[in-house]
Amino acid sequence: MRIILARIFYIGYDEGQEEGKFMLLYDDDKAPNPRRVRVFLAEKGVSIKKVNVEVLANEHKTVEFTKISPLHRVPILELDDGTQIFESLAI
């Protein structure tokens, strides 16, 4: 997971938040479905960490990412309790 987790960006993340208690959005800046989720989060003012997954570089097909998303898709919202939501409309 070294490749993916090395690229964590912050979208309105509260630095005072408890360590290990945050949501992660696995996302690609160029893909349309993750953009829908980013717009929704921005409208609601939700604090979240973002992990950039380059779909054009096939990072979504790596063994490390397959452990996160067996369907090889983005976006994925990982909640603070570890629950993962795969569908952009459900997010």
XYZ file of N, CA, C and O in Angstrom:
364
model
N 0.803 -1.173 0.000
C 0.000 0.000 0.000
C 0.860 1.256 0.000
O 0.341 2.345 0.053
N 2.137 1.095 -0.107
C 3.070 2.203 -0.084
C 2.781 3.220 -1.172
O 2.804 4.411 -0.954
N 2.458 2.767 -2.380
C 2.228 3.661 -3.515
C 1.000 4.529 -3.279
O 1.038 5.723 -3.459
N -0.072 3.926 -2.843
C -1.332 4.641 -2.696
C -1.304 5.575 -1.483
O -1.617 6.740 -1.592
N -0.896 5.072 -0.335
C -0.981 5.864 0.884
C 0.052 6.976 0.937
O -0.049 7.863 1.764
N 1.027 6.960 0.063
C 2.007 8.042 0.023
C 1.386 9.319 -0.532
O 1.947 10.382 -0.387
N 0.235 9.219 -1.165
C -0.391 10.375 -1.798
C -1.671 10.787 -1.097
O -2.715 10.848 -1.694
N -1.619 11.041 0.184
C -2.801 11.478 0.913
C -2.850 12.999 0.902
O -1.894 13.668 1.247
N -3.969 13.536 0.463
C -4.191 14.972 0.434
C -5.308 15.291 1.414
O -6.104 14.431 1.766
N -5.395 16.510 1.839
C -6.398 16.906 2.824
C -7.452 17.779 2.174
O -7.132 18.733 1.494
N -8.721 17.433 2.378
C -9.839 18.253 1.921
C -10.554 18.731 3.180
O -11.366 18.016 3.741
N -10.224 19.897 3.648
C -10.877 20.443 4.838
C -10.735 19.565 6.059
O -11.607 19.513 6.901
N -9.625 18.857 6.196
C -9.422 17.932 7.313
C -9.076 18.707 8.570
O -8.259 19.613 8.557
N -9.691 18.374 9.671
C -9.457 19.028 10.949
C -8.250 18.392 11.619
O -8.290 17.235 12.022
N -7.156 19.144 11.750
C -5.922 18.618 12.340
C -6.108 18.201 13.798
O -5.362 17.397 14.307
N -7.114 18.745 14.477
C -7.348 18.400 15.870
C -8.100 17.095 16.035
O -8.350 16.654 17.149
N -8.455 16.470 14.944
C -9.225 15.232 14.996
C -8.375 14.119 15.599
O -7.168 14.068 15.422
N -9.011 13.202 16.337
C -8.313 12.100 16.962
C -7.593 11.252 15.933
O -8.135 10.963 14.868
N -6.375 10.819 16.246
C -5.594 9.977 15.345
C -6.338 8.660 15.125
O -6.813 8.034 16.067
N -6.449 8.239 13.889
C -7.122 6.996 13.550
C -8.630 7.124 13.447
O -9.307 6.164 13.134
N -9.172 8.296 13.719
C -10.612 8.506 13.657
C -10.929 9.483 12.526
O -11.177 10.654 12.754
N -10.873 9.019 11.304
C -11.167 9.883 10.174
C -11.681 9.041 9.018
O -11.524 7.830 9.011
N -12.296 9.701 8.067
C -12.761 9.025 6.866
C -11.737 9.228 5.762
O -11.025 10.233 5.737
N -11.660 8.265 4.852
C -10.781 8.351 3.689
C -11.623 8.256 2.429
O -12.533 7.433 2.349
N -11.303 9.073 1.451
C -11.932 8.980 0.144
C -10.864 8.568 -0.857
O -9.912 9.303 -1.082
N -10.985 7.368 -1.404
C -10.102 6.911 -2.480
C -10.691 7.462 -3.770
O -11.847 7.205 -4.086
N -9.898 8.211 -4.512
C -10.425 9.096 -5.523
C -9.425 9.250 -6.666
O -8.241 9.047 -6.491
N -9.940 9.611 -7.836
C -9.103 10.004 -8.972
C -9.631 11.352 -9.452
O -10.819 11.491 -9.737
N -8.741 12.338 -9.544
C -9.159 13.696 -9.913
C -9.786 13.782 -11.299
O -10.538 14.702 -11.580
N -9.466 12.854 -12.178
C -9.941 12.932 -13.562
C -11.218 12.124 -13.833
O -11.827 12.274 -14.874
N -11.596 11.270 -12.909
C -12.766 10.404 -13.113
C -14.054 11.131 -12.707
O -14.069 11.887 -11.735
N -15.149 10.913 -13.440
C -16.395 11.649 -13.168
C -17.120 11.236 -11.886
O -17.666 12.090 -11.194
N -17.162 9.962 -11.556
C -17.904 9.542 -10.369
C -17.289 10.055 -9.070
O -18.018 10.520 -8.194
N -15.965 10.010 -8.910
C -15.390 10.621 -7.702
C -15.638 12.130 -7.632
O -15.795 12.686 -6.550
N -15.700 12.790 -8.778
C -15.975 14.228 -8.791
C -17.339 14.507 -8.176
O -17.514 15.461 -7.423
N -18.302 13.667 -8.464
C -19.645 13.816 -7.889
C -19.580 13.778 -6.364
O -20.220 14.570 -5.683
N -18.780 12.876 -5.837
C -18.638 12.756 -4.382
C -17.918 13.975 -3.811
O -18.325 14.508 -2.779
N -16.858 14.440 -4.474
C -16.132 15.624 -4.003
C -17.046 16.856 -3.960
O -16.979 17.652 -3.020
N -17.879 17.023 -4.966
C -18.806 18.157 -4.995
C -19.790 18.052 -3.833
O -20.045 19.036 -3.130
N -20.331 16.867 -3.605
C -21.261 16.669 -2.500
C -20.602 16.996 -1.163
O -21.165 17.709 -0.335
N -19.382 16.476 -0.950
C -18.678 16.724 0.304
C -18.391 18.216 0.495
O -18.509 18.743 1.597
N -18.017 18.891 -0.589
C -17.742 20.330 -0.510
C -19.010 21.107 -0.162
O -18.971 22.040 0.650
N -20.135 20.726 -0.751
C -21.403 21.402 -0.451
C -21.809 21.225 1.005
O -22.377 22.123 1.608
N -21.522 20.054 1.564
C -21.912 19.763 2.943
C -20.863 20.202 3.956
O -21.113 20.162 5.153
N -19.675 20.593 3.476
C -18.613 21.022 4.385
C -18.041 19.890 5.211
O -17.624 20.096 6.348
N -17.999 18.684 4.668
C -17.509 17.506 5.387
C -15.989 17.464 5.325
O -15.395 17.609 4.258
N -15.349 17.229 6.483
C -13.895 17.093 6.553
C -13.514 15.653 6.228
O -14.081 14.720 6.796
N -12.544 15.497 5.340
C -12.183 14.148 4.903
C -10.763 14.142 4.352
O -10.285 15.145 3.852
N -10.088 13.000 4.499
C -8.786 12.807 3.867
C -9.013 12.153 2.514
O -9.916 11.333 2.360
N -8.190 12.504 1.555
C -8.327 11.974 0.196
C -7.067 11.202 -0.177
O -5.964 11.673 0.040
N -7.257 10.007 -0.728
C -6.151 9.205 -1.249
C -6.310 9.171 -2.761
O -7.306 8.668 -3.270
N -5.342 9.726 -3.461
C -5.425 9.792 -4.920
C -5.002 8.460 -5.535
O -3.915 7.955 -5.259
N -5.866 7.881 -6.356
C -5.599 6.626 -7.065
C -5.636 6.946 -8.554
O -6.689 7.276 -9.093
N -4.505 6.876 -9.215
C -4.407 7.204 -10.638
C -4.939 6.047 -11.486
O -4.245 5.045 -11.683
N -6.157 6.190 -11.991
C -6.777 5.136 -12.800
C -6.030 4.969 -14.128
O -5.814 3.851 -14.584
N -5.613 6.080 -14.733
C -4.888 5.994 -16.011
C -3.546 5.287 -15.872
O -3.034 4.734 -16.843
N -2.981 5.284 -14.674
C -1.721 4.580 -14.418
C -1.982 3.161 -13.888
O -1.060 2.485 -13.449
N -3.236 2.734 -13.920
C -3.663 1.398 -13.470
C -3.379 1.129 -12.001
O -3.214 -0.023 -11.597
N -3.345 2.160 -11.175
C -3.155 1.948 -9.739
C -4.337 1.219 -9.118
O -4.190 0.578 -8.087
N -5.503 1.311 -9.739
C -6.676 0.613 -9.211
C -6.624 -0.889 -9.474
O -7.436 -1.640 -8.958
N -5.644 -1.338 -10.252
C -5.495 -2.762 -10.550
C -4.379 -3.418 -9.731
O -4.115 -4.597 -9.881
N -3.711 -2.651 -8.861
C -2.612 -3.206 -8.070
C -3.147 -4.150 -6.995
O -4.316 -4.076 -6.608
N -2.285 -5.011 -6.514
C -2.663 -5.956 -5.469
C -3.064 -5.203 -4.200
O -4.040 -5.572 -3.537
N -2.345 -4.132 -3.884
C -2.649 -3.354 -2.684
C -4.051 -2.748 -2.757
O -4.798 -2.783 -1.790
N -4.400 -2.198 -3.915
C -5.718 -1.579 -4.048
C -6.819 -2.625 -4.140
O -7.949 -2.372 -3.708
N -6.526 -3.800 -4.679
C -7.516 -4.878 -4.746
C -7.951 -5.300 -3.348
O -9.098 -5.697 -3.145
N -7.057 -5.188 -2.373
C -7.419 -5.495 -0.991
C -8.443 -4.484 -0.466
O -9.271 -4.808 0.369
N -8.382 -3.259 -0.963
C -9.321 -2.215 -0.555
C -10.605 -2.313 -1.363
O -11.697 -2.229 -0.825
N -10.469 -2.483 -2.677
C -11.617 -2.540 -3.577
C -11.500 -3.733 -4.512
O -10.835 -3.648 -5.542
N -12.147 -4.844 -4.187
C -12.092 -6.018 -5.062
C -12.667 -5.753 -6.452
O -12.346 -6.466 -7.401
N -13.483 -4.718 -6.591
C -14.084 -4.401 -7.887
C -13.214 -3.460 -8.723
O -13.574 -3.125 -9.847
N -12.082 -2.999 -8.157
C -11.141 -2.108 -8.861
C -11.795 -0.801 -9.285
O -11.548 -0.305 -10.371
N -12.618 -0.218 -8.419
C -13.332 1.010 -8.779
C -13.040 2.122 -7.780
O -12.752 1.871 -6.613
N -13.150 3.343 -8.253
C -13.156 4.519 -7.388
C -14.440 5.279 -7.691
O -14.949 5.175 -8.799
N -15.017 5.968 -6.792
C -14.547 6.287 -5.455
C -14.911 5.205 -4.442
O -15.832 4.417 -4.658
N -14.175 5.227 -3.347
C -14.497 4.409 -2.183
C -14.419 5.334 -0.986
O -13.439 6.052 -0.810
N -15.446 5.326 -0.190
C -15.433 6.077 1.055
C -15.238 5.082 2.181
O -16.043 4.172 2.358
N -14.135 5.242 2.902
C -13.864 4.387 4.061
C -14.191 5.185 5.306
O -13.593 6.234 5.564
N -15.166 4.707 6.063
C -15.606 5.401 7.267
C -14.614 5.187 8.401
O -13.755 4.305 8.322
N -14.754 5.965 9.459
C -13.809 5.875 10.569
C -13.847 4.532 11.288
O -12.896 4.158 11.948
N -14.922 3.756 11.129
C -14.991 2.425 11.738
C -14.498 1.327 10.799
O -14.561 0.149 11.124
N -14.008 1.709 9.598
C -13.477 0.732 8.641
C -14.465 0.285 7.584
O -14.091 -0.399 6.635
N -15.730 0.649 7.722
C -16.737 0.312 6.724
C -16.416 1.018 5.411
O -16.036 2.184 5.414
N -16.560 0.305 4.291
C -16.267 0.881 2.985
C -17.541 0.948 2.143
O -18.285 -0.012 2.067
N -17.748 2.117 1.523
C -18.894 2.318 0.627
C -18.327 2.504 -0.767
O -17.490 3.370 -0.984
N -18.780 1.681 -1.718
C -18.195 1.633 -3.047
C -18.953 2.429 -4.096
O -18.376 2.823 -5.083
N -20.215 2.634 -3.946
C -21.027 3.293 -4.977
C -21.096 4.791 -4.754
O -21.459 5.246 -3.669
N -20.802 5.569 -5.785
C -20.793 7.030 -5.635
C -22.190 7.570 -5.293
O -22.301 8.531 -4.538
N -23.225 6.959 -5.794
C -24.580 7.425 -5.474
C -24.938 7.130 -4.028
O -25.684 7.876 -3.398
N -24.408 6.049 -3.483
C -24.661 5.717 -2.074
C -23.879 6.611 -1.131
O -24.323 6.903 -0.027
N -22.731 7.068 -1.584
C -21.899 7.954 -0.764
C -22.606 9.279 -0.621
O -22.749 9.841 0.414
